[in-house]
XYZ file of C-alpha atoms in Angstrom:
364
model
C 85.200 329.860 103.559
C 85.844 327.005 105.950
C 83.913 324.587 103.573
C 86.581 325.030 100.718
C 89.656 324.396 102.919
C 89.583 320.804 102.976
C 89.212 320.557 99.110
C 92.197 322.966 98.514
C 94.358 321.078 100.989
C 93.213 317.643 99.348
C 94.048 319.140 95.865
C 97.333 320.665 96.866
C 98.482 317.698 99.087
C 100.056 315.405 96.215
C 101.806 318.307 95.021
C 103.443 320.028 98.042
C 104.016 316.957 100.165
C 107.843 316.414 100.667
C 109.278 313.592 98.878
C 109.824 310.361 100.599
C 113.652 309.470 100.607
C 114.413 305.953 100.112
C 115.765 304.280 103.481
C 119.300 303.087 102.955
C 120.089 299.336 102.934
C 121.392 297.470 105.696
C 124.929 297.353 104.490
C 124.867 301.204 103.744
C 123.713 301.652 107.343
C 126.348 299.570 108.490
C 128.962 301.369 106.692
C 127.812 304.710 107.858
C 127.604 303.457 111.463
C 131.197 302.119 111.244
C 132.340 305.409 109.464
C 130.732 307.536 112.227
C 132.972 305.860 114.815
C 136.109 305.019 112.853
C 136.313 307.712 110.219
C 136.799 305.474 107.315
C 135.421 307.758 104.495
C 138.398 310.085 105.352
C 140.253 307.886 102.930
C 138.027 309.341 100.155
C 140.296 312.353 99.753
C 141.008 313.353 95.970
C 143.953 312.073 94.212
C 145.331 313.101 90.789
C 144.234 310.808 87.798
C 147.851 309.904 87.087
C 148.103 308.295 90.522
C 146.138 305.212 89.070
C 148.556 303.848 86.629
C 150.628 300.928 87.579
C 153.981 302.824 88.077
C 152.373 305.173 90.659
C 150.722 302.118 92.487
C 154.086 300.423 93.157
C 154.073 301.689 96.675
C 150.655 300.043 97.400
C 151.779 296.754 95.854
C 154.758 296.838 98.148
C 152.158 297.099 101.040
C 150.281 294.088 99.490
C 153.557 292.053 99.529
C 153.937 293.123 103.026
C 150.503 291.969 104.039
C 151.282 288.567 102.357
C 154.312 288.172 104.552
C 152.496 289.046 107.738
C 149.722 286.260 106.875
C 152.004 283.675 106.007
C 154.697 284.488 108.666
C 151.902 284.222 111.413
C 151.091 280.771 110.046
C 154.636 279.569 109.485
C 155.599 280.788 113.075
C 153.157 278.261 114.751
C 155.465 275.578 113.592
C 158.986 277.180 113.739
C 161.462 276.434 116.655
C 164.134 279.251 116.817
C 166.746 277.382 118.339
C 169.967 276.131 116.857
C 169.075 272.399 117.639
C 165.644 272.287 116.192
C 165.351 275.299 113.766
C 166.350 273.342 110.479
C 164.303 270.245 111.300
C 161.294 272.468 112.311
C 161.241 273.907 108.913
C 161.564 270.587 107.249
C 158.608 269.322 109.325
C 156.641 272.394 108.267
C 157.103 271.602 104.566
C 156.489 267.817 105.016
C 153.937 267.378 107.574
C 151.997 270.502 107.931
C 148.770 271.267 105.893
C 149.718 273.907 103.363
C 153.057 274.411 105.189
C 155.266 274.164 102.128
C 152.901 276.535 100.086
C 152.890 279.085 103.051
C 156.704 278.924 103.295
C 157.099 279.178 99.419
C 154.533 282.134 99.187
C 156.474 283.859 102.218
C 159.574 283.345 100.283
C 158.517 284.959 96.971
C 156.653 287.657 98.778
C 159.659 288.885 100.494
C 161.645 289.088 97.234
C 158.332 290.746 95.462
C 158.594 293.366 98.511
C 162.135 294.072 98.013
C 161.772 294.593 94.189
C 158.822 296.504 94.479
C 160.204 298.751 97.125
C 163.249 299.385 95.067
C 161.187 300.221 92.009
C 158.965 302.455 93.947
C 162.004 304.382 95.132
C 163.397 304.737 91.636
C 159.804 305.927 90.456
C 159.860 308.597 93.192
C 163.604 309.512 92.375
C 163.093 309.805 88.583
C 159.864 311.717 89.092
C 161.485 313.995 91.737
C 158.587 313.244 93.955
C 160.968 313.523 96.937
C 161.498 317.313 96.619
C 160.069 319.915 98.969
C 158.035 319.425 100.962
C 158.404 315.803 100.739
C 161.918 315.120 101.905
C 160.802 313.568 105.184
C 158.589 311.050 103.366
C 161.660 309.942 101.270
C 163.629 309.404 104.396
C 160.801 307.295 105.935
C 160.637 305.245 102.584
C 164.253 304.704 102.517
C 164.270 303.568 106.045
C 161.494 300.926 105.326
C 163.515 299.797 102.250
C 166.612 299.308 104.560
C 164.411 297.338 106.919
C 163.104 295.131 104.143
C 166.664 294.395 103.303
C 167.450 293.363 106.976
C 164.355 291.414 107.119
C 165.468 289.394 104.124
C 168.715 288.705 105.777
C 167.452 287.619 108.962
C 165.046 285.440 107.241
C 167.935 283.791 105.509
C 169.656 283.116 108.716
C 166.818 281.552 110.823
C 166.305 278.732 108.678
C 169.409 277.587 109.861
C 170.935 275.550 106.841
C 174.424 276.045 105.346
C 173.325 279.135 103.603
C 171.862 280.703 106.802
C 174.914 279.829 108.817
C 177.451 281.379 106.360
C 175.239 284.544 106.369
C 175.400 284.726 109.917
C 179.237 284.349 109.922
C 179.477 287.424 107.642
C 177.057 289.105 110.099
C 179.398 288.314 113.044
C 182.516 289.469 111.101
C 180.905 292.745 110.254
C 179.776 293.142 113.797
C 183.289 292.795 115.058
C 184.369 295.722 112.818
C 181.647 297.815 114.421
C 183.032 297.344 117.910
C 180.738 297.977 120.708
C 177.961 299.252 118.160
C 177.674 296.018 116.760
C 177.434 293.863 120.165
C 173.589 293.194 119.532
C 174.714 291.227 116.480
C 177.078 288.890 118.417
C 176.594 286.029 120.917
C 178.634 288.397 123.229
C 175.400 290.243 124.302
C 174.201 287.412 126.359
C 174.992 283.687 126.601
C 171.562 282.674 127.699
C 169.690 283.374 124.459
C 171.077 282.021 121.195
C 171.924 284.493 118.500
C 169.360 282.663 116.245
C 166.418 283.183 118.642
C 167.402 287.057 118.768
C 167.540 287.232 114.904
C 164.158 285.624 114.867
C 162.805 288.212 117.287
C 164.103 290.729 115.032
C 162.718 289.302 111.941
C 159.292 288.424 113.438
C 158.667 291.354 115.768
C 160.997 294.091 115.791
C 161.481 294.596 111.921
C 157.681 294.260 111.088
C 156.746 296.478 113.938
C 159.002 299.219 112.718
C 157.805 298.973 109.150
C 153.990 299.347 110.374
C 154.876 302.216 112.355
C 156.811 303.907 109.573
C 154.199 303.083 107.115
C 151.487 304.710 108.969
C 153.543 307.894 109.356
C 154.408 307.514 105.534
C 150.564 307.266 104.638
C 149.769 310.290 106.776
C 152.315 312.461 105.054
C 151.022 311.336 101.732
C 147.608 312.552 102.534
C 149.101 315.771 104.169
C 151.240 316.648 101.125
C 149.039 314.729 98.598
C 150.358 312.688 95.761
C 153.142 314.483 93.929
C 152.407 316.049 90.644
C 153.746 314.218 87.426
C 156.650 316.231 85.958
C 155.367 315.406 82.563
C 151.966 316.871 82.937
C 152.271 320.635 82.370
C 148.958 321.438 83.976
C 147.916 319.010 86.737
C 144.987 321.172 87.633
C 143.421 319.782 84.467
C 143.434 316.139 85.751
C 140.284 314.844 86.875
C 140.565 313.993 90.400
C 139.326 310.629 91.944
C 138.796 309.673 95.559
C 141.630 307.794 97.140
C 139.399 304.774 97.802
C 138.979 304.508 94.030
C 142.869 304.292 93.682
C 142.768 301.646 96.598
C 140.529 299.444 94.368
C 142.856 299.597 91.386
C 145.784 298.622 93.701
C 143.866 295.782 94.940
C 143.063 294.540 91.593
C 146.879 294.782 90.745
C 147.468 293.008 94.028
C 145.337 290.150 93.200
C 147.213 289.524 90.061
C 150.605 289.713 92.216
C 149.080 287.124 94.690
C 148.350 284.883 91.787
C 151.754 285.032 90.300
C 153.427 284.748 93.623
C 151.234 281.624 94.400
C 152.256 280.006 91.050
C 155.883 280.636 91.967
C 155.368 279.153 95.402
C 154.121 275.896 93.877
C 156.350 275.511 90.915
C 159.511 276.931 92.415
C 159.586 276.184 96.089
C 162.479 277.554 98.134
C 165.249 275.110 98.742
C 166.196 274.196 102.183
C 169.785 273.087 102.832
C 171.153 270.580 105.350
C 171.995 271.454 108.984
C 175.105 273.733 108.797
C 178.633 272.654 109.059
C 181.145 275.176 110.770
C 184.197 276.363 108.832
C 183.315 276.109 105.291
C 181.802 278.471 102.581
C 180.213 276.800 99.705
C 176.783 278.390 99.290
C 175.625 281.511 97.359
C 173.115 283.804 99.095
C 170.097 285.329 97.445
C 170.488 287.563 94.471
C 169.956 290.860 96.299
C 173.193 289.949 98.319
C 175.471 288.939 95.275
C 177.051 292.441 94.939
C 179.102 291.549 98.290
C 180.865 288.454 96.753
C 183.529 290.297 94.618
C 183.908 293.109 96.973
C 184.455 290.657 99.803
C 187.157 288.766 97.586
C 188.797 291.990 96.557
C 188.654 294.101 99.813
C 187.939 291.525 102.637
C 184.795 291.433 104.773
C 185.083 294.929 106.056
C 184.048 296.110 102.521
C 180.553 294.669 103.267
C 180.032 297.246 105.891
C 181.230 300.001 104.003
C 179.323 299.298 100.855
C 176.175 298.949 102.719
C 176.702 302.198 104.618
C 177.695 304.013 101.434
C 174.807 302.699 99.298
C 172.250 303.304 101.858
C 173.790 306.641 103.054
C 173.684 307.963 99.303
C 170.062 306.856 99.328
C 169.272 308.815 102.265
C 170.977 311.887 101.130
C 169.194 312.157 98.019
C 166.804 315.097 98.953
C 169.655 317.067 100.221
C 172.199 316.487 97.244
C 169.387 317.126 94.424
C 168.016 320.491 95.752
C 167.252 321.992 92.212
C 163.617 322.892 91.649
C 163.686 321.098 88.354
C 161.691 317.854 88.322
C 162.176 316.276 84.743
C 164.928 313.645 84.918
C 166.382 315.046 81.574
C 166.822 318.380 83.287
C 168.678 316.807 86.511
C 171.707 315.588 84.582
C 174.100 315.127 87.487
C 171.575 313.343 89.725
C 170.194 311.007 86.820
C 173.646 310.060 85.713
C 174.755 309.230 89.058
C 171.828 307.011 89.875
C 172.253 305.375 86.382
C 175.933 304.517 86.838
C 175.254 303.268 90.503
C 172.415 300.874 89.122
C 174.532 299.687 86.268
C 177.437 298.901 88.506
C 175.255 296.924 90.834
C 173.561 295.101 87.767
C 177.033 294.377 86.580
C 178.319 292.838 89.630
C 175.153 290.739 90.055
C 175.402 289.420 86.596
C 179.226 288.755 86.962
C 178.424 286.798 90.168
C 175.526 284.885 88.303
C 177.748 283.765 85.441
C 181.114 283.270 87.288
C 179.977 282.069 90.705
C 176.987 279.613 90.283
C 177.252 277.927 93.450
C 179.262 280.081 96.058
C 182.737 280.927 97.164
């Protein structure tokens, strides 16, 4: 019996031996090692198929614009002097004497406007698809806060270049701050006589506002993962959609982002931002960026105080959306009151903006 065992073992060996698994490559081992410590693969949670189209990727494109702003802002900050005596000239030196300085400033300028537009479109998409409804009310408030911070970032960025347009924007800032009394003292020189208000607004622009946006974005992303991407109201049976990992969604957003970056780069070269002369006190001759144009007629009709009231009214209404539209209906056609209110408000803002563009081409 013992003489037959080696033969049987030899014959059975090739059939019963466990298959040898291929050893993963170095890149795969490196990814696995990083994931073991950082949990990167947690991003591969399933998302619905409709999340991969362009309209549902607007939030990701907004983040891409913000990253572009951070990168270009860090570069520009190396050559900017945030004091009233040097601010305007330091921007000129950046554009004329620094390698890629003009391109970096132009890309920063256009990325800021892209972030504002994309954030606005993202909010509108969420509103018309009713993606803010239970249990996502908190995420709407967080997103609205980031939109307000984007608005403030553009305003402070306008001021700190310290040309005539920036100075006139600061004057309006001071007028509104006075109306707020003690609550607006941070926005005035009265807070301290040792630190120029331009430097404090630069600190807000470069540190406080971006820092708050980053913190809120992390919270926003965690809530998206917890509540999952909202269902599409036009898809009657969302369970029939083929889910994909969120990492695949990120690849699509990255592809859209590269197209956006290319378009912004072209704008930075073809239409670089204008820098006006050092400001002159006591005159109003400039026109601000287009997202501030709806202030013009209101200021002329009702005075500077109307600026504070309108900002508070518009953003207050945005924040209250989840509490005003509480019906379970999600299709925009079925939410007639909410939809009509949003359309009327948007048309009013567009009409005022077009009116300023046509009738007030240069400024006051």
